[in-house]
Amino acid sequence: MLPMIALPAAAVFLSLSQLPWESWGMASMALHLSQSGDMIFYVLPFLFALGVAMGLTGNAGSAGMAALSGMFIYTAVTGSYSGLEIQPTVLIGVLIGIMAGYSYERFKEFKLPEYIQFFGGPRFVPLFVSFMSVAFSIIMVQIAPAVQDGMLLLGQSVESAGGFGVFLFGFVYRILVVFGLHHLVSHAFWFQVGSYTTENGSMVYGDLPRFFAGDPAAGAYMGGMYPVMMFALPAIALAIIQEAREDLKPKIRKTFLSAALSSFLTGVTEPVEFAFMFVAPFLYVVHAALSGVVMWVTYELGIRHGFSFSGGAFDYIINLHLSTKGLLLIPVGLASGILYYVLFRWAIRRFRLPTPGREEGSQLDEWAGDIPYRAPLILQAIGGKDNIVQMEACITRLRLKLVNDKQLDINALRSLGAAGVIRLGGGNVQVVFGTFSELIREEMVKVLKRDLARVLFSSPVQGRMMPLTEVPDEIFAAKLVGEGVAFMPERGEVVSPVKGQVINLYPTKHAIGIRTPEGLDVLLHIGIDTSHLQGEGFSSYVEVGDEVVPGQLLIRFDLLAVREQCKSLATPMIITNPDRVRSWSFAPFKGVKKGQASVMSVVLEESNGGGDRQ
């Protein structure tokens, strides 16, 4: 996705070049702007080579340089043959970027004899890719005529499918959004399928470059997305708001109006789509089919429009001057919005779908300001730094390669703001955090690099997490015993929130103390005023001196008896020596599962090089 970030600038430049600069006494400005926009499209293959190489290697500079070197070599070699019109395309950029990325992974630790080791390791990558690019370029010169004929034939075959082909594209594109693989099909159609010869005689490929080059037939695979992104998805958000419980409606309204605006203005749809994708997969399939139908309708109406980033209002307005019948997208969009609103309100009510704001609906939070504090908790929820092989972010999701994806705590990730978690197999996982994903990745990278001793806490009970200040006891609420959080348990079981040793077990078994390897003293106090029960209804499963791990059963208790005979079920989890703590991070105060990771994180005062610990 890195190369795509440059395209909005190109669209803005080309749009601004249409302004009457000559009448303003700035005739050269139109030329400067149009050349700037055209140049971005010209270097797009180079940007894709760089972006793919960096994305495959965790932003390794030598891989990016190798990819650019390979592209320059390819351009020079193929351009030196007279009679051949071979131009670098996005596909070539992707291929050379892949070659550079995998070469880096293969040779980043490559060792040569000591006297030439300067060229070993990462420095060997540009050298190796340069030689490979020469060979690749020579091969391309030989097969270029056949490849070009094949691309033209492919474009003609796709265009011969007419509206049905556009429908299939729209349907498959939406289905692949679920797995984060929609770029595979979109990039093929937007950057490879179809050709157009510009006024200067150069050939451009793909729906998107053809649209900005002035091809009146281009835009068939983009125009139909505007009604879906600008009207249909916001209509779904409105339906979710209307079907929310009255007590939750204000918060849901705030969250989903933001999601609707994101879709309408920028074309980022996942915050809305993931709100119902997992609770009603069949409804998502209907949405995918309707998206294809809308694209088919726009095609048959002769509407052609394009975008540089996505089908939102910003792109719609900026590129309207290049469109064909672009204004017709507004009534098509309004009709689509009404259809979606009626369908989704009916489906949510008819099938009692647990969309956000209903009894068990997943929740999307506005928590941009909390990202630095939640990053350590998110890191714990994905299994810690030792479980991460590779971590990247696209527009709406973290893309992870994990050692063991079974270490994921999906409940914790949802509690921390994830709209969805997708396992793709082989340790590949995607966690959808919306447009905050890149910020989350940056904060997680900072956490991984810091030399901080950190203790991570899991939930000791199943129930609702609450601030310590809400505990109905003046001593705990005033934090006179220590700092921490509390829980309102729903079951009579308490498990260890941390790794450590049991240092105190009250004779009445209503409270237990654990000391972590880092020296933190953790107190779990079951209920308020439970000591007078004299241990009746409480059973302990550990003794003083026992070593415990997160999730290990500590105590069982009679939930109903405690509720009836004591002041409150509120169960504080506090650190009784808070002078050892430099900073605190808490997960959102809402429902948690027993043993759920990432409910609290503390950074110790003294750094001992420990990093994340459990």
XYZ file of C-alpha atoms in Angstrom:
614
model
C 0.000 0.000 0.000
C 2.970 2.356 0.352
C 3.043 3.344 -3.366
C -0.694 4.079 -3.314
C -0.113 6.926 -0.864
C 1.496 8.993 -3.638
C -1.465 8.710 -6.011
C -3.757 11.262 -4.284
C -1.057 13.906 -4.853
C -1.063 13.067 -8.567
C -4.858 13.375 -8.718
C -4.797 16.735 -6.938
C -2.074 18.075 -9.261
C -3.967 16.998 -12.399
C -7.204 18.478 -11.057
C -5.573 21.796 -10.146
C -3.967 21.978 -13.586
C -7.478 22.427 -15.043
C -7.984 25.747 -13.245
C -7.828 28.946 -15.384
C -4.228 29.767 -14.505
C -3.700 31.698 -17.734
C -6.419 34.222 -16.870
C -4.744 34.682 -13.483
C -1.450 35.548 -15.125
C 0.184 32.235 -14.211
C 0.012 30.306 -17.483
C 3.028 28.137 -16.666
C 1.428 26.846 -13.460
C -0.950 24.561 -15.368
C 2.000 22.933 -17.133
C 3.962 22.553 -13.894
C 1.015 20.882 -12.136
C 0.154 18.539 -15.003
C 3.785 17.489 -15.385
C 4.004 16.846 -11.643
C 0.933 14.619 -11.755
C 2.103 12.792 -14.866
C 5.524 12.201 -13.313
C 4.021 10.373 -10.326
C 2.262 7.995 -12.708
C 5.471 7.598 -14.718
C 7.486 6.554 -11.643
C 4.669 4.403 -10.229
C 6.429 1.128 -11.196
C 9.518 2.338 -9.313
C 7.386 3.183 -6.274
C 5.811 -0.262 -6.349
C 9.232 -1.910 -6.549
C 10.370 0.104 -3.524
C 7.152 -0.438 -1.570
C 7.004 -4.199 -2.112
C 10.672 -4.663 -1.200
C 10.317 -2.579 1.965
C 7.068 -4.300 2.907
C 8.570 -7.778 2.616
C 11.594 -6.933 4.751
C 10.322 -4.704 7.558
C 11.520 -1.511 5.826
C 15.083 -2.682 5.163
C 16.927 0.100 3.348
C 19.226 -2.180 1.372
C 16.228 -4.087 -0.030
C 14.600 -0.839 -1.142
C 17.804 0.385 -2.756
C 18.244 -2.974 -4.480
C 14.717 -2.748 -5.895
C 15.271 0.763 -7.255
C 18.612 -0.280 -8.747
C 16.901 -3.222 -10.406
C 14.237 -0.964 -11.903
C 16.813 1.461 -13.271
C 18.734 -1.431 -14.829
C 15.545 -2.851 -16.338
C 14.615 0.523 -17.835
C 18.090 1.033 -19.281
C 18.428 -2.451 -20.781
C 14.946 -2.641 -22.303
C 15.184 0.921 -23.590
C 18.432 0.244 -25.437
C 16.792 -2.012 -28.014
C 15.568 -0.119 -31.061
C 12.220 -1.065 -32.459
C 10.881 -2.267 -29.084
C 8.411 -0.204 -27.057
C 9.045 -1.743 -23.623
C 8.014 0.456 -20.723
C 8.233 -0.432 -17.034
C 4.831 -1.376 -15.642
C 3.480 -1.841 -12.138
C 3.690 -5.612 -12.611
C 7.411 -5.343 -13.388
C 7.865 -3.158 -10.313
C 6.105 -5.735 -8.145
C 8.217 -8.588 -9.540
C 11.509 -6.759 -8.986
C 10.331 -5.684 -5.528
C 9.576 -9.317 -4.641
C 12.978 -10.358 -5.974
C 14.701 -7.705 -3.847
C 12.670 -8.590 -0.744
C 13.355 -12.301 -0.896
C 17.000 -11.706 -1.778
C 17.346 -9.631 1.371
C 15.818 -12.379 3.522
C 18.094 -14.929 1.883
C 21.371 -12.964 2.048
C 21.047 -10.541 4.995
C 23.401 -12.769 7.012
C 25.498 -13.927 4.051
C 29.184 -14.249 4.969
C 32.164 -13.848 2.635
C 35.889 -14.227 3.304
C 37.042 -11.635 5.828
C 38.978 -9.544 3.282
C 35.781 -8.937 1.230
C 33.186 -9.210 4.006
C 32.372 -5.532 3.408
C 30.225 -6.815 0.526
C 28.596 -9.491 2.671
C 25.322 -9.418 4.576
C 22.802 -6.737 3.528
C 25.390 -5.041 1.272
C 25.384 -8.132 -0.927
C 21.687 -7.701 -1.721
C 21.926 -4.701 -4.152
C 24.840 -6.408 -5.891
C 22.968 -9.692 -6.309
C 19.720 -8.007 -7.401
C 21.614 -5.904 -9.962
C 22.957 -9.010 -11.700
C 19.580 -10.702 -11.512
C 17.925 -7.592 -12.986
C 20.268 -7.635 -15.973
C 19.352 -11.265 -16.663
C 15.657 -10.574 -16.109
C 15.784 -7.572 -18.471
C 17.432 -9.563 -21.252
C 14.782 -12.265 -20.913
C 12.035 -9.628 -21.034
C 13.464 -8.188 -24.246
C 13.080 -11.595 -25.844
C 9.552 -12.272 -24.644
C 8.236 -8.689 -24.575
C 6.247 -8.904 -27.857
C 4.455 -12.057 -26.692
C 3.792 -10.564 -23.222
C 2.422 -7.370 -24.725
C 0.152 -9.304 -27.066
C -1.013 -11.396 -24.121
C -1.858 -8.315 -22.052
C -3.828 -6.816 -24.936
C -5.695 -10.093 -25.399
C -6.437 -10.270 -21.662
C -7.799 -6.737 -21.715
C -9.991 -7.520 -24.713
C -11.270 -10.706 -23.056
C -12.176 -8.879 -19.865
C -13.878 -6.053 -21.736
C -15.871 -8.588 -23.792
C -17.527 -9.770 -20.555
C -19.171 -6.340 -20.301
C -21.298 -5.582 -17.273
C -21.194 -9.135 -15.961
C -17.401 -8.949 -15.789
C -17.683 -5.730 -13.790
C -20.191 -7.450 -11.465
C -17.806 -10.352 -10.869
C -14.983 -7.936 -10.126
C -17.108 -6.045 -7.589
C -18.330 -9.234 -5.900
C -14.904 -10.911 -5.678
C -13.273 -7.666 -4.516
C -15.701 -7.356 -1.576
C -15.315 -11.023 -0.599
C -11.515 -10.720 -0.576
C -11.723 -7.697 1.752
C -12.509 -10.223 4.499
C -9.060 -11.771 4.117
C -7.194 -8.576 3.271
C -6.428 -9.995 -0.169
C -8.544 -7.568 -2.209
C -5.404 -5.831 -3.451
C -4.552 -8.915 -5.485
C -7.572 -8.539 -7.753
C -7.815 -4.747 -7.639
C -4.192 -4.144 -8.599
C -4.494 -6.514 -11.543
C -7.500 -4.644 -12.952
C -6.458 -1.155 -11.926
C -2.841 -1.356 -13.092
C -2.589 -4.111 -15.703
C -5.825 -4.950 -17.546
C -6.580 -2.860 -20.623
C -4.320 -0.553 -22.614
C -4.468 2.990 -23.994
C -2.135 4.908 -26.292
C -1.624 8.495 -25.148
C -1.181 11.516 -27.415
C 2.613 11.258 -27.190
C 2.458 7.634 -28.369
C 3.245 5.909 -25.086
C 1.202 2.942 -23.905
C -0.414 2.837 -20.443
C -1.999 -0.204 -18.842
C -4.697 -0.609 -16.231
C -7.999 1.070 -15.466
C -6.480 3.655 -13.113
C -3.545 4.983 -15.212
C -5.770 4.923 -18.325
C -8.381 7.034 -16.549
C -5.874 9.715 -15.577
C -4.263 9.533 -19.038
C -7.599 10.584 -20.559
C -8.981 7.259 -21.822
C -12.783 7.797 -22.021
C -13.376 4.034 -21.703
C -11.474 3.775 -18.407
C -13.108 3.878 -14.990
C -15.407 0.867 -15.364
C -13.746 -0.935 -12.441
C -13.688 2.094 -10.147
C -16.758 4.224 -10.826
C -19.219 1.731 -9.339
C -17.447 1.828 -5.990
C -18.497 5.411 -5.298
C -22.181 4.593 -4.599
C -21.160 1.764 -2.265
C -18.561 3.693 -0.295
C -20.261 7.093 -0.236
C -23.855 5.953 0.348
C -24.353 2.208 0.974
C -21.854 1.756 3.815
C -22.937 4.954 5.636
C -26.523 3.651 5.313
C -25.447 0.438 7.087
C -23.893 2.538 9.849
C -27.159 4.454 10.205
C -29.128 1.190 10.414
C -26.800 -0.078 13.165
C -27.296 3.173 15.094
C -31.075 2.982 14.783
C -31.180 -0.645 15.968
C -28.966 -0.052 19.010
C -30.411 -0.137 22.531
C -31.515 3.267 23.769
C -29.030 3.286 26.649
C -26.134 2.513 24.272
C -27.330 4.585 21.338
C -25.396 7.813 22.208
C -22.044 5.989 22.220
C -22.900 3.915 19.152
C -24.047 7.043 17.342
C -20.746 8.775 18.033
C -18.691 5.773 16.934
C -20.616 4.914 13.775
C -21.125 8.456 12.573
C -17.329 8.629 12.557
C -17.152 5.313 10.678
C -19.778 6.523 8.197
C -17.863 9.742 7.564
C -14.669 7.749 7.057
C -16.385 5.682 4.371
C -18.130 8.656 2.762
C -15.126 10.973 2.622
C -12.167 8.620 2.124
C -13.635 5.259 1.046
C -12.242 3.368 4.063
C -15.028 0.855 4.658
C -13.689 -1.747 7.108
C -14.866 -0.002 10.329
C -18.458 -0.447 9.113
C -18.059 -3.786 7.344
C -16.347 -5.501 10.265
C -19.172 -4.434 12.567
C -21.446 -7.052 10.963
C -19.062 -9.296 9.020
C -18.478 -11.780 11.854
C -21.924 -11.719 13.445
C -23.754 -12.149 10.102
C -21.470 -13.625 7.401
C -24.466 -14.348 5.151
C -25.358 -10.666 5.247
C -21.839 -9.782 4.172
C -22.192 -12.099 1.161
C -25.418 -10.262 0.276
C -23.518 -6.978 0.629
C -20.781 -8.274 -1.705
C -23.372 -9.327 -4.307
C -25.180 -5.993 -4.081
C -21.864 -4.176 -4.509
C -21.318 -6.103 -7.730
C -24.851 -5.272 -8.895
C -24.295 -1.552 -8.229
C -21.081 -1.661 -10.266
C -22.933 -3.452 -13.075
C -25.658 -0.790 -13.085
C -23.154 2.063 -13.276
C -21.401 0.293 -16.145
C -24.627 -0.157 -18.127
C -25.513 3.512 -17.548
C -22.238 4.491 -19.215
C -20.791 6.016 -16.042
C -17.011 6.104 -15.951
C -15.191 7.550 -12.971
C -11.898 6.861 -11.241
C -9.956 7.539 -8.093
C -6.389 7.790 -6.896
C -6.956 6.315 -3.439
C -10.497 5.033 -2.913
C -14.101 5.769 -3.801
C -14.781 8.543 -1.287
C -16.152 12.067 -1.693
C -12.694 13.637 -1.808
C -11.678 11.591 -4.855
C -15.141 11.971 -6.393
C -14.911 15.775 -6.403
C -11.221 16.016 -7.336
C -11.550 13.699 -10.351
C -15.046 14.648 -11.503
C -13.626 16.672 -14.414
C -12.184 13.475 -15.926
C -15.346 11.389 -15.518
C -18.068 10.442 -17.975
C -21.591 10.993 -16.622
C -20.046 11.292 -13.171
C -22.989 13.254 -11.755
C -25.240 10.219 -12.284
C -23.394 8.514 -9.439
C -25.296 10.709 -6.967
C -28.820 9.378 -7.736
C -27.424 5.839 -8.080
C -25.777 6.278 -4.687
C -28.921 7.616 -3.041
C -30.948 4.672 -4.350
C -28.245 2.269 -3.113
C -28.233 3.922 0.300
C -32.004 3.579 0.706
C -31.896 -0.074 -0.356
C -29.077 -0.888 2.064
C -30.705 0.975 4.963
C -34.039 -0.823 4.596
C -32.388 -4.229 4.059
C -30.038 -3.975 7.036
C -32.613 -2.633 9.484
C -34.915 -5.486 8.505
C -32.156 -8.121 8.759
C -30.838 -6.898 12.125
C -34.332 -6.942 13.603
C -35.597 -10.093 11.857
C -32.574 -12.280 12.698
C -31.714 -10.531 15.986
C -28.162 -9.893 14.855
C -25.808 -8.871 17.693
C -24.495 -5.788 15.925
C -22.794 -3.114 18.067
C -25.165 -1.520 20.550
C -27.301 -4.625 20.974
C -26.982 -7.246 23.728
C -23.717 -8.852 22.680
C -22.568 -6.684 19.807
C -18.891 -6.102 19.282
C -17.772 -2.588 19.993
C -15.626 -0.095 18.125
C -14.023 2.512 20.358
C -12.617 5.963 19.749
C -9.293 5.676 21.520
C -6.650 7.377 19.367
C -5.268 9.206 22.410
C -4.811 5.915 24.276
C -2.711 4.178 21.609
C 0.649 4.652 23.417
C -0.865 3.148 26.561
C -2.609 0.238 24.868
C 0.326 -0.773 22.668
C 1.953 -2.953 25.401
C -1.401 -4.605 26.064
C -1.933 -5.308 22.360
C 1.576 -6.738 22.203
C 0.769 -9.106 25.061
C -2.525 -10.114 23.432
C -0.691 -11.316 20.314
C 1.707 -13.419 22.385
C 4.531 -10.989 23.181
C 7.589 -9.944 21.224
C 8.944 -13.501 20.991
C 5.830 -14.538 19.059
C 6.315 -11.920 16.323
C 8.153 -12.835 13.144
C 7.018 -9.860 11.068
C 4.683 -6.942 11.706
C 3.364 -4.534 9.101
C 0.311 -2.306 8.784
C -1.840 -1.309 5.841
C -4.640 1.248 5.903
C -6.965 -0.570 8.279
C -5.215 -3.624 9.733
C -2.113 -5.011 11.353
C -0.617 -7.767 9.208
C 1.299 -10.184 11.410
C 3.458 -13.238 10.868
C 3.502 -15.103 14.185
C 5.480 -18.047 15.492
C 2.276 -19.511 16.937
C -1.079 -17.902 16.157
C -2.698 -20.029 18.891
C -1.166 -17.636 21.416
C -3.527 -14.920 20.207
C -6.049 -13.751 22.792
C -8.899 -12.677 20.531
C -11.102 -11.549 23.430
C -8.333 -9.262 24.644
C -7.772 -7.843 21.153
C -11.482 -7.103 20.784
C -11.465 -5.475 24.206
C -8.551 -3.319 23.095
C -10.413 -2.006 20.055
C -9.991 -4.615 17.311
C -13.002 -4.828 15.018
C -11.981 -8.293 13.848
C -9.208 -10.906 13.896
C -8.544 -13.061 10.829
C -6.337 -16.167 10.794
C -5.021 -16.973 7.313
C -2.961 -20.021 8.290
C 0.763 -20.537 8.562
C 1.001 -17.986 11.378
C -0.363 -15.198 9.190
C -2.882 -13.067 11.084
C -4.661 -9.798 10.413
C -6.028 -7.646 13.230
C -8.408 -4.910 12.072
C -7.987 -1.693 14.061
C -9.291 0.693 11.394
C -7.284 3.726 10.347
C -5.301 3.668 13.619
C -3.419 0.545 12.505
C -0.229 2.280 11.392
C -0.098 4.343 14.594
C -0.532 1.153 16.634
C 2.290 -0.542 14.735
C 4.600 2.420 15.379
C 3.844 2.382 19.101
C 4.361 -1.382 19.276
C 7.734 -0.989 17.549
C 8.666 1.598 20.188
C 7.656 -0.824 22.946
C 9.795 -3.554 21.382
C 12.823 -1.258 21.225
C 12.573 0.187 24.731
C 14.729 -1.291 27.450
C 11.989 -1.374 30.095
C 11.100 -3.907 32.743
C 7.397 -4.461 32.274
C 4.882 -6.710 34.045
C 1.753 -7.720 32.152
C -1.461 -8.765 33.891
C -4.250 -11.101 32.819
C -7.783 -11.055 34.159
C -8.166 -13.044 37.404
C -11.926 -13.567 36.916
C -14.668 -13.597 34.335
C -16.804 -10.502 34.655
C -16.541 -6.762 34.233
C -13.374 -4.755 34.739
C -13.866 -1.499 36.660
C -11.763 1.390 38.008
C -10.530 0.954 41.554
C -12.250 4.213 42.489
C -15.660 2.575 41.905
C -15.112 -0.096 44.568
C -17.639 0.509 47.399
C -14.946 0.635 50.052
C -13.210 3.838 51.121
C -9.834 2.208 51.732
C -9.609 0.481 48.358
C -11.246 3.358 46.424
C -8.833 5.873 47.936
C -5.935 3.603 46.926
C -4.649 3.480 50.485
C -3.728 -0.203 50.107
C -2.240 0.232 46.657
C -2.896 1.035 42.987
C -4.631 -1.200 40.456
C -8.046 -2.153 39.093
C -11.074 -4.128 40.231
C -13.468 -6.678 38.774
C -17.109 -7.582 39.266
C -16.992 -11.397 38.909
C -19.695 -13.418 37.196
C -18.345 -16.828 38.279
C -16.876 -18.100 41.522
C -13.340 -18.725 40.282
C -10.165 -16.699 40.693
C -7.027 -17.450 38.660
C -3.549 -16.007 38.830
C -3.128 -12.783 36.823
C 0.686 -13.049 36.745
C 3.613 -15.397 37.052
C 4.977 -15.458 40.572
C 4.999 -17.049 44.015
C 2.177 -17.148 46.541
C 3.450 -15.148 49.547
C 0.234 -14.787 51.497
C -3.021 -16.737 51.767
C -5.431 -15.398 54.338
C -6.871 -18.064 56.686
C -10.362 -17.055 55.523
C -9.190 -17.599 51.926
C -10.926 -14.422 50.723
C -7.587 -12.810 49.753
C -4.268 -13.962 48.344
C -0.927 -12.276 47.732
C 1.500 -13.051 44.877
C 5.032 -11.712 44.360
C 6.219 -11.523 40.750
C 9.849 -12.252 39.699
C 10.252 -8.481 39.265
C 9.366 -7.876 42.934
C 5.800 -6.594 42.572
C 3.442 -7.603 45.371
C -0.044 -8.287 43.970
C -3.099 -8.595 46.218
C -6.371 -10.196 45.083
C -9.238 -9.451 47.481
C -12.493 -11.333 46.724
C -15.481 -9.116 47.513
C -15.886 -6.408 50.149
C -16.343 -7.284 53.842
C -15.942 -11.009 53.096
C -13.590 -11.704 55.997
C -16.539 -12.165 58.382
C -17.585 -15.283 56.406
C -14.631 -17.022 58.104
C -13.754 -18.912 54.937
C -17.194 -20.477 54.512
C -17.807 -21.091 50.791
C -14.115 -20.527 49.870
C -11.726 -23.265 48.660
C -8.055 -22.644 47.878
C -6.053 -24.655 45.332
C -2.601 -23.299 46.186
C -0.518 -22.828 49.299
C 1.991 -20.242 50.454
C 5.265 -20.811 48.605
C 3.678 -22.319 45.481
C 4.815 -21.038 42.085
C 1.903 -19.956 39.873
C 1.479 -18.924 36.239
C -1.158 -16.742 34.546
C -4.513 -18.519 34.319
C -3.771 -21.057 37.087
C -6.717 -21.666 39.431
C -6.182 -20.103 42.871
C -9.527 -20.012 44.689
C -13.113 -21.099 44.168
C -15.921 -19.383 46.086
C -19.698 -19.449 46.411
C -20.724 -16.514 44.244
C -24.366 -16.418 45.415
C -23.431 -16.565 49.094
C -20.913 -13.755 48.790
C -23.426 -11.650 46.849
C -26.149 -12.159 49.480
C -24.095 -11.908 52.669
C -21.448 -9.298 51.832
C -21.360 -5.656 50.864
C -20.196 -6.194 47.288
C -18.691 -8.738 44.903
C -16.154 -6.139 43.701
C -12.718 -7.824 43.639
C -9.713 -5.465 43.678
C -6.424 -6.478 42.034
C -3.844 -4.104 43.445
C -0.089 -3.691 43.711
C 0.700 -3.057 47.352
C 4.186 -1.640 46.653
C 3.322 0.943 43.952
C 6.598 2.771 44.601
C 8.152 0.145 42.303
C 5.955 1.288 39.381
C 6.854 4.023 36.941
C 3.698 3.985 34.776
C 0.382 2.151 34.372
C -1.702 1.054 31.378
C -5.259 -0.245 31.673
C -7.512 -1.912 29.129
C -11.038 -0.490 28.644
C -13.282 -1.014 31.646
C -15.738 -3.569 30.274
C -16.389 -7.314 30.089
C -13.413 -9.694 30.349
C -12.920 -13.464 30.251
C -11.138 -15.458 32.964
C -7.421 -15.478 32.150
C -7.849 -12.925 29.355
C -4.519 -11.276 28.612
C -3.760 -7.582 28.483
C -5.968 -6.066 31.177
C -3.148 -4.128 32.867
C 0.499 -3.327 32.196
C 2.994 -1.652 34.503
C 6.503 -0.378 33.818
C 8.913 -0.690 36.723
C 11.022 2.143 38.059
C 14.364 0.405 37.526
C 15.274 -0.780 34.035
C 16.953 -4.144 34.128
C 17.007 -4.952 30.424
C 14.130 -7.299 30.833
C 11.712 -6.100 28.166
C 8.243 -7.628 28.312
C 7.731 -10.201 31.038
C 4.937 -12.360 32.249
